[in-house]
């Protein structure tokens, strides 16, 4: 949990308990620090976390969690953290069964090789429920998808992926009353990817975008973080805030543009 | 931190290191003398020295140690001159790892990182200094340095080929040669050429093992060889420890590796005749599926999976030459009816998933310049952990550009992996270029030569086009601002 980000986004316990969808868009800079932030934020505040990652293996999350002070293995033993290896499962089901995944998603793929979003949603809900069953007392729950764009990359159409996100959002907000954090790539060049990220942007309660600097790589400022709160049906102006950030080994420092400690 | 401020002889004395010079005669004397007693050794050759230390391990804060040794040396030089062996013995157990390019020394250290878990000792692989990741060498020391020590085991490195593919092929040859030298198992696949051909063209390693030369020399002339270190003639010869296989070797491109050296490791080859026989399937490229299946079988049979427990752990290196070329049936992510063909992406996803749970490392070269769709290239890059791009000058107008006359192409690092850490290790500079000399291939920081033209009329155009900000790794930007941090 990075305190700078908590303060900047005004995250308090109300925010954590109310169901909402948080979208994270990545455009040129690595957004994984936000995923690690949310994992540790929810775990430290007593919310069960189910993480589906299509990008990295569990060891990576354990390693980073250890560095930022959140022992994922301990939470896993207490049944407060569940991990679904999306990388291996997805690769096995799209590569005709080649791979060594623990549980297979082969019934999500039909003969022609297209992934069915309903079937995939059922699998994900099954994983979530198998983790919540083990919880001693019922509590709030969060689903975090590290990055949803690999689903698009392996051939699902944007329509199918948006359907999946919509189903999951409906299930989580209505049945479980939990939070849903989705990461995606928002690249202007990739038409399908940008369609998907725009959909997530509009349907999210909070959308965070991580961008690179326009002037290129810099050692002291790693990128920009933009936060957008779309107001939905309220007729107020949507709020957008932006900061620049710098990552170190254990933490993330947020500051206003031009106020980097290297410059001051 | 410059090593040159202290003369080499003093430094060697203080650090008490074993010397092995390229001169055959002095090797025997200096080796024997240095370690046996730690007394000062006068070294006759100051250039092209190679120092090795008996105990090899890695150090986390080698710089701090090195600096402290240097400080001690400056203050206590007079003590050394008087010859206090106790001082040297202390330094005998310390060391420093630092490649010093300007003098040509490479020293290794005996520091052990305080590892929380058990450290896996596999020959040819070392733990990273930044995270607890096992690294292997790519075969090119300059590239290893840029990648933060080497390639992480369990990851995929993508090399985007240059227009004619020759430099990418060279990179693969270095990777395979390094596999032979470290004894790792190798798997080579190529549809364009015969993989056998690739293995016949590996560069020859430059070996200067002092142990070997010692044997040859002792019998020849012992009495007259020691002129300077004659006091140590009767002392036992030093045996350099061969338990630790070296990390990173130097190769000579003008000669090829002997066949019997290549045949010391297990090599599995997949050529065009193997993939042609793969059964057709309707949702995927059958050739990629066949290749993926072979990789998985190779890992299972060889015991490279993380859950397998063979008696001796080894690493599997996979070298894929020109994957995604038209001979693999790839058309830039498009099927004949212009629909999206995700086969290459699926293959790369499967490859990464398999490698994450095995002791394997893969280098793939893909001719991305043949793909029309830039979005597809971005997707391919996203599927791999380390991405580099070779941009050679051959055939373009930059070849005649005087600014680039020393180099053969630009080397862009597009993505570096950040495994088990929040931040990935970034090299000092991202403006890199490569050059192919007669004997070696080097990647270094792009140095523009000084503009010494005295003519009054200069061309209006800037000789070096602004390197696009979008090509820098970690951040991207399409703005062409003159501000460059």
XYZ file of C-alpha atoms in Angstrom:
749
model
C 0.000 0.000 0.000
C 1.482 3.286 -1.064
C 0.397 6.102 1.201
C 0.969 8.723 -1.460
C -1.560 7.114 -3.725
C -4.086 6.665 -0.922
C -3.877 10.316 0.002
C -4.021 11.478 -3.569
C -7.069 9.407 -4.450
C -8.833 10.013 -1.112
C -9.252 6.359 -0.466
C -11.001 5.673 2.805
C -12.964 2.776 4.248
C -16.249 3.904 2.622
C -14.630 3.603 -0.721
C -13.482 0.108 0.055
C -16.819 -1.187 1.267
C -19.047 0.209 -1.453
C -19.183 -1.795 -4.629
C -17.386 -0.096 -7.464
C -15.394 -0.765 -10.595
C -11.878 0.608 -10.811
C -10.229 0.655 -14.201
C -6.495 0.959 -14.772
C -5.234 1.873 -18.214
C -1.667 1.508 -19.302
C -0.254 3.574 -22.121
C 3.481 3.486 -22.424
C 4.417 2.951 -18.800
C 4.097 -0.059 -16.553
C 0.953 0.036 -14.432
C 1.737 -2.987 -12.313
C 2.634 -0.838 -9.307
C -1.042 0.116 -9.064
C -2.070 -3.521 -9.055
C 0.350 -4.221 -6.214
C -0.963 -1.169 -4.394
C -4.564 -2.315 -4.611
C -3.727 -5.860 -3.567
C -2.014 -4.698 -0.406
C -4.599 -1.981 0.230
C -7.509 -4.403 0.259
C -5.672 -7.081 2.199
C -4.597 -4.659 4.898
C -8.160 -3.414 5.286
C -9.676 -6.805 5.813
C -11.077 -7.386 2.357
C -10.597 -10.755 0.686
C -8.799 -10.515 -2.619
C -9.040 -12.840 -5.599
C -6.330 -12.104 -8.127
C -6.407 -13.338 -11.708
C -3.222 -12.565 -13.529
C -2.647 -13.055 -17.239
C 0.773 -11.451 -17.153
C 2.863 -12.759 -14.267
C 3.185 -15.790 -12.050
C 2.456 -15.900 -8.331
C 6.134 -15.699 -7.386
C 6.337 -12.218 -8.806
C 3.448 -10.986 -6.667
C 4.898 -12.698 -3.606
C 8.264 -11.085 -4.229
C 6.907 -7.597 -4.649
C 4.470 -8.056 -1.774
C 7.364 -8.992 0.483
C 9.164 -5.806 -0.518
C 6.247 -3.485 0.097
C 5.331 -5.124 3.361
C 2.403 -7.365 2.502
C 3.003 -11.065 3.054
C 0.789 -12.724 0.471
C 1.590 -16.251 1.579
C 0.385 -15.507 5.067
C -2.874 -14.068 3.724
C -3.247 -17.077 1.507
C -3.034 -19.386 4.506
C -5.694 -17.338 6.233
C -7.885 -17.751 3.130
C -7.968 -14.014 2.579
C -6.089 -14.130 -0.705
C -6.759 -16.343 -3.675
C -4.718 -16.540 -6.849
C -5.892 -17.847 -10.204
C -3.105 -18.516 -12.665
C -4.694 -16.936 -15.703
C -1.483 -17.084 -17.711
C -1.150 -20.845 -17.638
C -4.845 -21.622 -17.890
C -5.455 -19.299 -20.807
C -2.376 -20.495 -22.653
C -3.382 -24.108 -22.200
C -6.896 -23.585 -23.472
C -5.889 -21.563 -26.519
C -3.013 -23.851 -27.441
C -5.132 -26.979 -27.692
C -4.220 -28.326 -24.330
C -0.443 -27.934 -24.433
C 0.715 -26.736 -21.079
C 0.700 -27.718 -17.452
C -2.066 -25.780 -15.805
C -3.548 -26.869 -12.525
C -7.164 -26.701 -13.665
C -8.217 -26.351 -17.227
C -10.552 -23.947 -18.898
C -10.966 -26.156 -21.938
C -14.738 -25.974 -21.885
C -14.474 -22.245 -22.540
C -13.155 -22.877 -26.003
C -15.364 -24.169 -28.758
C -14.218 -26.212 -31.741
C -13.329 -23.289 -33.892
C -11.092 -21.940 -31.187
C -13.167 -19.004 -30.022
C -13.398 -18.337 -26.329
C -16.926 -18.075 -25.006
C -17.339 -15.247 -22.563
C -20.215 -16.882 -20.652
C -18.197 -20.014 -20.042
C -15.171 -18.003 -18.976
C -17.283 -15.948 -16.608
C -18.635 -19.125 -15.032
C -15.106 -20.397 -14.503
C -14.031 -17.158 -12.856
C -17.097 -17.097 -10.629
C -16.407 -20.694 -9.695
C -12.884 -19.751 -8.628
C -14.159 -16.800 -6.635
C -16.789 -18.833 -4.851
C -14.356 -21.620 -4.036
C -12.217 -19.062 -2.260
C -15.075 -17.322 -0.447
C -16.355 -20.677 0.795
C -13.203 -21.111 2.799
C -13.619 -17.799 4.576
C -14.589 -18.185 8.206
C -16.779 -15.142 8.482
C -18.392 -13.450 5.497
C -16.758 -10.239 4.534
C -16.161 -7.950 1.600
C -14.450 -9.296 -1.454
C -12.544 -7.855 -4.376
C -11.732 -9.319 -7.757
C -8.555 -7.970 -9.346
C -7.748 -8.840 -12.957
C -4.160 -7.963 -13.681
C -4.706 -7.318 -17.316
C -7.693 -8.120 -19.450
C -6.061 -7.245 -22.771
C -4.358 -10.645 -23.338
C -7.868 -12.009 -23.781
C -8.224 -9.623 -26.670
C -4.779 -10.474 -27.995
C -5.503 -14.188 -28.244
C -8.498 -13.638 -30.402
C -11.562 -12.662 -28.381
C -13.476 -9.829 -29.998
C -13.886 -6.600 -28.033
C -17.615 -7.323 -27.845
C -16.993 -10.617 -26.123
C -14.570 -9.105 -23.651
C -16.916 -6.241 -22.818
C -19.678 -8.796 -22.283
C -17.426 -10.645 -19.870
C -16.593 -7.495 -17.958
C -20.270 -6.546 -17.833
C -21.283 -9.975 -16.495
C -18.571 -9.915 -13.881
C -19.390 -6.370 -12.849
C -23.070 -7.213 -12.472
C -22.302 -10.318 -10.469
C -19.837 -8.585 -8.180
C -21.879 -5.473 -7.591
C -25.212 -7.164 -7.055
C -24.518 -10.583 -5.649
C -21.320 -10.111 -3.762
C -21.299 -6.365 -3.132
C -17.584 -6.205 -3.697
C -15.082 -4.238 -5.733
C -13.742 -5.027 -9.143
C -10.380 -3.795 -10.369
C -9.523 -4.302 -14.034
C -6.309 -3.426 -15.810
C -6.054 -2.917 -19.543
C -3.798 -1.492 -22.191
C -4.955 1.713 -23.814
C -2.915 2.168 -26.918
C -4.031 4.599 -29.590
C -2.601 2.449 -32.371
C -4.451 -0.687 -31.365
C -8.044 -0.085 -32.390
C -9.590 -3.003 -30.575
C -7.552 -2.366 -27.471
C -8.540 1.261 -27.344
C -12.214 0.337 -27.809
C -11.979 -1.941 -24.823
C -10.168 0.582 -22.680
C -12.723 3.265 -23.556
C -15.508 0.954 -22.491
C -13.820 0.308 -19.179
C -13.181 4.010 -18.765
C -16.828 4.873 -19.200
C -18.214 2.136 -17.031
C -15.766 2.592 -14.169
C -16.319 4.609 -11.018
C -12.655 5.496 -10.949
C -10.328 5.228 -13.902
C -6.589 5.509 -13.456
C -4.370 5.943 -16.443
C -0.633 5.483 -16.370
C 1.215 7.220 -19.140
C 4.772 7.778 -20.070
C 6.281 11.217 -20.301
C 6.065 12.953 -23.642
C 9.701 13.840 -23.522
C 10.895 10.279 -23.189
C 12.550 8.296 -20.472
C 13.660 10.032 -17.306
C 15.372 8.516 -14.322
C 13.634 10.676 -11.738
C 10.119 10.814 -13.091
C 8.866 7.498 -14.345
C 5.545 8.614 -15.714
C 2.237 10.340 -15.236
C -0.786 9.126 -13.314
C -4.178 10.482 -14.287
C -7.292 9.798 -12.230
C -10.750 10.320 -13.590
C -14.011 10.054 -11.676
C -16.795 9.833 -14.270
C -19.925 11.114 -12.613
C -22.413 8.900 -14.371
C -25.875 10.277 -14.208
C -25.053 13.175 -11.932
C -24.891 16.414 -13.783
C -21.658 17.551 -12.229
C -18.468 17.994 -14.079
C -16.285 14.912 -14.074
C -13.139 15.385 -12.059
C -9.742 14.643 -13.520
C -6.526 14.963 -11.603
C -3.011 14.252 -12.668
C 0.306 13.676 -10.960
C 3.725 12.459 -11.859
C 5.248 9.535 -10.087
C 8.540 7.937 -9.358
C 8.951 4.315 -8.335
C 11.615 3.111 -5.992
C 12.311 -0.363 -4.801
C 9.763 -0.291 -1.997
C 7.432 2.598 -2.620
C 5.937 5.037 -5.032
C 6.216 8.798 -4.705
C 3.518 11.008 -6.211
C 3.974 14.679 -6.864
C 2.512 17.412 -9.010
C 3.971 17.865 -12.460
C 7.264 19.672 -12.247
C 7.627 19.190 -8.500
C 9.920 16.198 -8.648
C 12.506 16.169 -5.885
C 15.243 15.981 -8.476
C 14.229 19.347 -9.875
C 13.499 21.237 -6.668
C 34.741 5.228 -10.119
C 37.911 4.927 -12.148
C 40.305 2.113 -11.536
C 43.074 3.881 -13.374
C 43.934 6.214 -10.553
C 45.799 3.469 -8.761
C 48.521 1.719 -10.668
C 47.716 -1.880 -11.349
C 50.678 -3.449 -9.616
C 49.766 -1.828 -6.327
C 46.138 -2.761 -6.702
C 46.988 -6.365 -7.388
C 49.265 -6.518 -4.428
C 46.665 -5.094 -2.131
C 43.876 -7.285 -3.246
C 46.015 -10.353 -3.155
C 44.427 -11.731 -6.278
C 45.534 -14.493 -8.508
C 46.963 -13.312 -11.764
C 46.838 -14.908 -15.097
C 48.403 -12.962 -17.881
C 48.321 -13.581 -21.526
C 52.063 -14.111 -21.498
C 52.743 -17.769 -21.019
C 56.046 -17.416 -19.203
C 54.924 -15.086 -16.471
C 51.695 -16.959 -15.764
C 53.344 -19.722 -13.811
C 55.409 -17.451 -11.592
C 52.769 -14.935 -10.827
C 50.087 -17.477 -10.087
C 52.271 -19.355 -7.682
C 53.500 -16.284 -5.947
C 50.329 -14.346 -5.422
C 48.118 -16.781 -3.640
C 50.683 -18.774 -1.789
C 51.974 -15.972 0.326
C 50.159 -12.820 -0.561
C 53.435 -11.035 -0.937
C 53.657 -8.289 -3.488
C 54.011 -9.492 -7.010
C 55.503 -7.436 -9.708
C 53.563 -7.768 -12.862
C 55.401 -7.195 -16.065
C 52.509 -6.625 -18.387
C 50.086 -3.858 -17.666
C 47.701 -4.319 -20.510
C 45.244 -7.112 -21.192
C 45.414 -8.714 -17.796
C 42.840 -11.104 -16.598
C 42.511 -11.614 -12.885
C 40.606 -14.476 -11.413
C 39.989 -15.173 -7.806
C 39.910 -18.683 -6.344
C 36.484 -18.275 -4.777
C 33.809 -16.996 -7.054
C 30.521 -15.668 -5.896
C 28.554 -12.539 -6.380
C 28.382 -9.506 -4.236
C 25.515 -7.179 -3.615
C 27.335 -4.047 -2.649
C 30.555 -4.619 -4.397
C 30.925 -0.963 -5.073
C 30.925 -0.097 -1.403
C 33.508 -2.759 -0.687
C 35.621 -1.736 -3.596
C 35.598 1.856 -2.476
C 36.584 0.883 1.043
C 39.455 -1.201 -0.268
C 40.602 1.702 -2.389
C 40.441 4.012 0.592
C 42.476 1.634 2.675
C 44.997 1.321 -0.065
C 45.492 5.056 -0.286
C 45.991 5.444 3.427
C 48.047 2.405 4.106
C 50.264 2.273 1.125
C 53.391 2.631 3.215
C 52.373 -0.365 5.298
C 52.154 -2.400 2.145
C 55.508 -1.357 0.932
C 57.060 -2.630 4.141
C 55.471 -5.957 3.281
C 53.007 -7.058 5.920
C 51.606 -10.415 4.918
C 48.802 -10.304 7.436
C 47.264 -7.394 5.584
C 47.229 -9.305 2.360
C 45.731 -12.363 3.900
C 42.760 -10.274 4.934
C 42.263 -9.164 1.395
C 42.732 -12.641 0.128
C 39.220 -13.394 1.236
C 37.729 -10.265 -0.134
C 37.334 -9.264 -3.638
C 35.398 -7.167 -5.981
C 33.499 -7.708 -9.155
C 33.919 -4.993 -11.670
C 34.582 -5.119 -15.335
C 37.133 -2.409 -15.995
C 37.033 -1.754 -19.630
C 39.752 0.815 -19.834
C 42.389 -1.472 -18.467
C 40.900 -4.788 -19.398
C 40.721 -6.417 -15.985
C 37.850 -8.442 -14.781
C 37.820 -9.355 -11.138
C 35.452 -11.625 -9.324
C 34.449 -11.569 -5.748
C 34.056 -13.991 -2.945
C 31.146 -12.208 -1.317
C 28.094 -14.288 -0.608
C 24.749 -12.589 -0.688
C 22.799 -13.220 2.497
C 20.050 -15.170 0.827
C 16.866 -15.763 2.748
C 16.020 -18.864 0.815
C 18.450 -21.489 -0.337
C 20.488 -20.371 -3.290
C 20.389 -22.732 -6.211
C 23.831 -23.423 -7.620
C 23.659 -24.200 -11.293
C 26.827 -23.924 -13.365
C 26.680 -21.011 -15.738
C 23.937 -19.196 -13.863
C 24.245 -16.626 -11.136
C 21.671 -14.921 -8.934
C 20.828 -11.372 -9.881
C 22.106 -8.468 -7.834
C 18.746 -6.698 -7.884
C 16.206 -9.399 -7.232
C 16.417 -13.075 -6.387
C 16.244 -14.156 -9.960
C 18.592 -16.632 -11.594
C 20.442 -15.133 -14.559
C 22.234 -16.682 -17.505
C 24.599 -14.960 -19.879
C 23.563 -14.133 -23.433
C 27.110 -14.699 -24.666
C 27.709 -11.004 -25.281
C 29.099 -9.340 -22.120
C 28.020 -5.840 -23.157
C 24.448 -7.039 -23.618
C 24.514 -8.817 -20.264
C 25.421 -5.576 -18.588
C 22.560 -3.717 -20.253
C 20.073 -6.340 -19.164
C 21.102 -6.013 -15.547
C 23.506 -8.924 -15.350
C 22.001 -11.363 -17.803
C 18.822 -13.018 -18.958
C 16.452 -14.149 -16.244
C 15.691 -17.868 -16.255
C 12.050 -18.454 -17.035
C 11.683 -15.518 -19.389
C 11.455 -14.945 -23.093
C 13.669 -12.456 -24.908
C 12.449 -11.120 -28.212
C 14.962 -9.816 -30.731
C 13.299 -7.855 -33.477
C 15.368 -8.563 -36.507
C 17.153 -6.082 -38.689
C 16.251 -5.899 -42.350
C 18.501 -8.693 -43.544
C 18.528 -10.673 -40.340
C 22.256 -11.183 -40.161
C 22.857 -9.455 -36.836
C 19.951 -11.210 -35.174
C 21.382 -14.508 -36.347
C 24.707 -13.479 -34.873
C 23.061 -12.798 -31.520
C 21.584 -16.278 -31.613
C 24.960 -17.785 -32.422
C 26.452 -16.140 -29.356
C 23.572 -17.465 -27.266
C 24.132 -21.007 -28.543
C 27.892 -20.746 -28.095
C 27.373 -19.670 -24.493
C 25.148 -22.695 -24.025
C 27.966 -24.968 -25.184
C 30.480 -23.301 -22.891
C 28.296 -23.551 -19.797
C 27.047 -27.053 -20.509
C 23.386 -26.047 -20.650
C 21.074 -28.085 -22.847
C 20.139 -26.427 -26.064
C 17.162 -26.490 -28.357
C 17.403 -24.765 -31.724
C 14.598 -24.233 -34.163
C 14.758 -22.626 -37.550
C 12.565 -22.843 -40.594
C 14.630 -20.573 -42.818
C 17.907 -22.438 -42.617
C 18.923 -25.787 -41.270
C 19.506 -25.522 -37.510
C 22.555 -27.703 -38.033
C 24.026 -24.926 -40.131
C 23.617 -22.506 -37.251
C 25.501 -24.841 -34.953
C 28.345 -25.197 -37.416
C 28.944 -21.482 -37.427
C 29.304 -20.823 -33.700
C 32.186 -18.538 -32.739
C 35.181 -20.064 -31.060
C 35.660 -19.232 -27.395
C 38.812 -17.457 -26.293
C 40.201 -19.606 -23.539
C 43.117 -18.632 -21.421
C 42.898 -21.046 -18.589
C 46.091 -20.676 -16.575
C 45.807 -24.213 -15.273
C 46.264 -25.652 -18.721
C 49.249 -23.505 -19.537
C 50.832 -24.272 -16.190
C 50.955 -27.936 -16.991
C 52.547 -27.320 -20.346
C 55.181 -25.055 -18.918
C 56.377 -26.768 -15.820
C 58.027 -29.582 -17.652
C 59.814 -27.355 -20.148
C 62.179 -24.994 -18.430
C 61.815 -24.427 -14.760
C 65.147 -23.100 -13.653
C 65.610 -20.293 -16.071
C 61.987 -19.106 -16.285
C 61.756 -17.292 -12.963
C 63.844 -14.162 -13.080
C 61.848 -11.875 -10.834
C 59.862 -14.131 -8.547
C 62.735 -16.581 -8.053
C 62.084 -16.726 -4.325
C 58.819 -18.538 -4.935
C 60.130 -21.197 -7.229
C 59.907 -23.915 -4.648
C 56.360 -23.091 -3.612
C 53.487 -25.297 -4.817
C 51.709 -24.290 -7.964
C 48.255 -22.853 -7.603
C 45.319 -24.777 -8.940
C 42.521 -22.538 -10.060
C 39.227 -23.921 -8.884
C 37.215 -25.406 -11.664
C 34.124 -25.997 -9.598
C 32.453 -22.772 -10.640
C 31.841 -22.432 -14.332
C 32.483 -18.940 -15.510
C 29.625 -16.600 -16.261
C 30.042 -14.976 -19.635
C 32.742 -15.863 -22.111
C 34.608 -14.061 -24.858
C 34.431 -15.354 -28.382
C 36.438 -14.939 -31.533
C 34.227 -14.510 -34.576
C 36.971 -15.189 -37.081
C 37.123 -18.855 -36.072
C 34.404 -21.435 -35.553
C 33.870 -23.662 -32.563
C 35.140 -27.197 -32.890
C 32.519 -29.839 -33.541
C 33.552 -32.000 -30.628
C 33.064 -29.080 -28.268
C 29.567 -28.508 -29.633
C 28.714 -32.154 -29.228
C 29.435 -32.081 -25.486
C 25.937 -30.773 -24.770
C 22.501 -32.137 -25.601
C 21.128 -30.356 -28.618
C 17.627 -30.797 -29.939
C 17.002 -29.390 -33.358
C 13.724 -28.583 -35.040
C 14.000 -27.788 -38.674
C 11.634 -27.195 -41.523
C 11.121 -30.867 -42.273
C 9.843 -31.455 -38.730
C 7.230 -28.763 -38.824
C 5.914 -29.580 -42.271
C 4.604 -32.871 -41.010
C 2.480 -31.309 -38.265
C -1.250 -32.109 -38.544
C -3.497 -29.284 -39.619
C -5.892 -27.658 -37.224
C -8.503 -25.060 -37.753
C -7.918 -22.502 -35.087
C -4.171 -22.288 -34.787
C -1.052 -22.427 -36.865
C -0.085 -26.136 -36.786
C 3.621 -25.348 -37.040
C 3.568 -23.244 -33.881
C 1.618 -25.935 -32.080
C 4.131 -28.565 -33.082
C 6.973 -26.387 -31.847
C 5.226 -25.678 -28.552
C 4.543 -29.363 -28.041
C 8.188 -30.217 -28.727
C 9.298 -27.631 -26.203
C 7.028 -29.026 -23.556
C 8.169 -32.571 -24.247
C 11.786 -31.502 -24.092
C 11.225 -29.875 -20.716
C 9.421 -32.897 -19.319
C 11.911 -35.419 -20.611
C 14.941 -33.397 -19.551
C 13.600 -32.728 -16.074
C 13.732 -28.943 -16.431
C 10.403 -28.240 -14.765
C 10.461 -26.555 -11.374
C 8.546 -29.417 -9.844
C 10.881 -32.090 -11.216
C 13.804 -33.198 -9.062
C 16.722 -34.395 -11.145
C 20.035 -35.159 -9.443
C 21.784 -32.345 -11.212
C 19.865 -29.231 -12.124
C 20.527 -27.833 -15.536
C 19.084 -25.081 -17.657
C 17.464 -25.449 -21.059
C 18.262 -22.741 -23.568
C 15.865 -22.381 -26.479
C 17.000 -20.450 -29.512
C 14.376 -19.751 -32.159
C 15.617 -18.276 -35.338
C 13.283 -16.155 -37.407
C 9.995 -17.284 -35.905
C 7.064 -15.700 -37.641
C 8.763 -15.577 -41.010
C 6.664 -16.478 -44.054
C 8.075 -20.004 -43.902
C 6.169 -20.491 -40.659
C 2.960 -19.557 -42.392
C 2.787 -16.199 -40.709
C 1.370 -13.196 -42.464
C 1.709 -10.453 -39.898
C -1.271 -11.543 -37.856
C -3.645 -11.694 -40.768
C -5.305 -14.678 -42.273
C -5.782 -15.000 -46.046
C -9.268 -13.515 -45.648
C -7.904 -10.564 -43.688
C -9.250 -11.716 -40.367
C -7.105 -11.458 -37.298
C -4.794 -14.431 -36.849
C -3.630 -14.604 -33.228
C -1.541 -17.761 -33.639
C 1.810 -16.122 -32.970
C 0.423 -14.379 -29.881
C -1.065 -17.638 -28.616
C 2.246 -19.363 -29.180
C 4.189 -16.718 -27.280
C 1.677 -16.815 -24.440
C 2.022 -20.587 -24.262
C 5.795 -20.354 -24.400
C 5.932 -17.872 -21.538
C 3.502 -19.918 -19.466
C 5.596 -23.071 -19.928
C 8.865 -21.298 -19.210
C 7.585 -19.623 -16.057
C 7.402 -23.008 -14.390
C 10.662 -24.417 -15.697
C 14.372 -23.725 -15.719
C 14.411 -22.585 -19.285
C 15.256 -19.383 -21.070
C 14.345 -18.536 -24.617
C 15.657 -16.110 -27.209
C 13.381 -15.632 -30.202
C 14.151 -13.562 -33.251
C 11.150 -12.363 -35.188
C 11.304 -10.394 -38.427
C 8.813 -7.756 -37.306
C 9.730 -5.513 -40.197
C 7.647 -7.859 -42.347
C 4.495 -7.216 -40.346
C 2.333 -4.429 -41.695
C 0.170 -3.919 -38.677
C 1.958 -1.914 -35.980
C -0.670 -2.914 -33.423
C 0.194 -6.558 -34.008
C 3.860 -5.826 -33.396
C 2.891 -4.138 -30.109
C 0.926 -7.216 -29.101
C 3.848 -9.479 -29.883
C 6.102 -7.246 -27.795
C 3.660 -7.335 -24.890
C 3.799 -11.109 -24.839
C 7.558 -11.216 -24.244
C 9.546 -10.175 -21.208
C 12.638 -8.572 -22.731
C 12.363 -6.896 -26.107
C 15.253 -5.469 -28.124
C 15.315 -4.210 -31.661
C 18.236 -4.233 -34.052
C 18.158 -1.422 -36.548
C 21.045 -1.898 -38.944
C 22.237 0.795 -41.303
C 22.780 -1.557 -44.219
C 20.971 -0.358 -47.278
C 19.658 2.863 -45.798
C 21.006 6.359 -46.257
C 22.305 6.319 -42.707
C 25.097 4.049 -43.836
C 26.827 6.995 -45.456
C 26.157 9.289 -42.528
C 29.510 10.356 -41.054
C 28.043 10.399 -37.559
C 27.433 6.678 -37.711
C 30.582 5.623 -39.498
C 31.947 3.547 -36.642
C 28.753 1.636 -36.045
C 26.695 -0.855 -37.968
C 23.324 -0.162 -36.488
C 21.254 1.123 -33.617
C 20.294 -1.062 -30.723
C 16.939 -0.181 -29.184
C 15.868 -1.643 -25.911
C 12.108 -1.594 -26.005
C 11.208 -3.469 -22.852
C 13.007 -4.791 -19.818
C 11.446 -7.247 -17.404
C 10.615 -6.194 -13.879
C 10.400 -9.535 -12.125
C 9.929 -9.636 -8.374
C 10.525 -5.894 -8.198
C 8.525 -2.745 -8.702
C 11.121 -1.059 -10.867
C 13.150 -2.733 -13.515
C 16.853 -2.175 -13.768
C 17.531 0.498 -16.369
C 20.863 0.790 -18.142
C 22.759 4.057 -17.925
C 21.854 5.145 -21.393
C 19.260 4.088 -23.914
C 21.133 5.527 -26.901
C 22.898 2.372 -27.896
C 24.497 1.187 -31.072
C 26.199 -1.993 -32.097
C 29.255 -2.666 -34.178
C 30.600 -5.832 -35.656
C 34.353 -5.930 -35.598
C 36.357 -8.705 -37.175
C 36.521 -10.704 -33.999
C 33.644 -9.608 -31.866
C 30.259 -7.989 -31.692
C 29.880 -5.132 -29.280
C 26.920 -3.099 -28.072
C 27.805 0.234 -26.616
C 26.624 3.713 -25.959
C 26.337 5.754 -29.110
C 29.195 8.219 -29.187
C 28.949 10.842 -31.846
C 32.316 11.824 -33.234
C 33.186 15.524 -32.942
C 32.124 17.576 -35.894
C 35.485 18.688 -37.222
C 34.425 19.900 -40.624
C 35.960 23.294 -41.391
C 33.945 24.052 -44.458
C 31.819 27.098 -44.252
C 28.864 25.525 -45.993
C 27.241 22.972 -43.766
C 24.229 20.973 -44.730
C 21.112 22.344 -43.133
C 19.953 18.958 -42.008
C 20.969 17.665 -38.647
C 23.275 14.666 -39.264
C 21.703 12.594 -36.506
C 17.933 12.457 -36.693
C 16.273 12.894 -33.323
C 15.933 9.461 -31.800
C 12.209 9.155 -31.325
C 11.118 9.410 -27.726
C 8.693 6.624 -28.396
C 11.488 4.141 -28.782
C 12.733 4.532 -25.243
C 11.924 1.740 -22.970
C 9.519 2.130 -20.110
C 7.856 5.290 -21.363
C 6.506 6.273 -24.679
C 5.549 9.599 -26.070
C 4.675 10.879 -29.435
C 5.539 14.473 -28.705
C 8.625 15.839 -30.351
C 9.729 18.121 -27.632
C 13.215 19.545 -27.574
C 13.391 18.920 -23.871
C 15.314 15.784 -23.196
C 16.017 14.778 -19.656
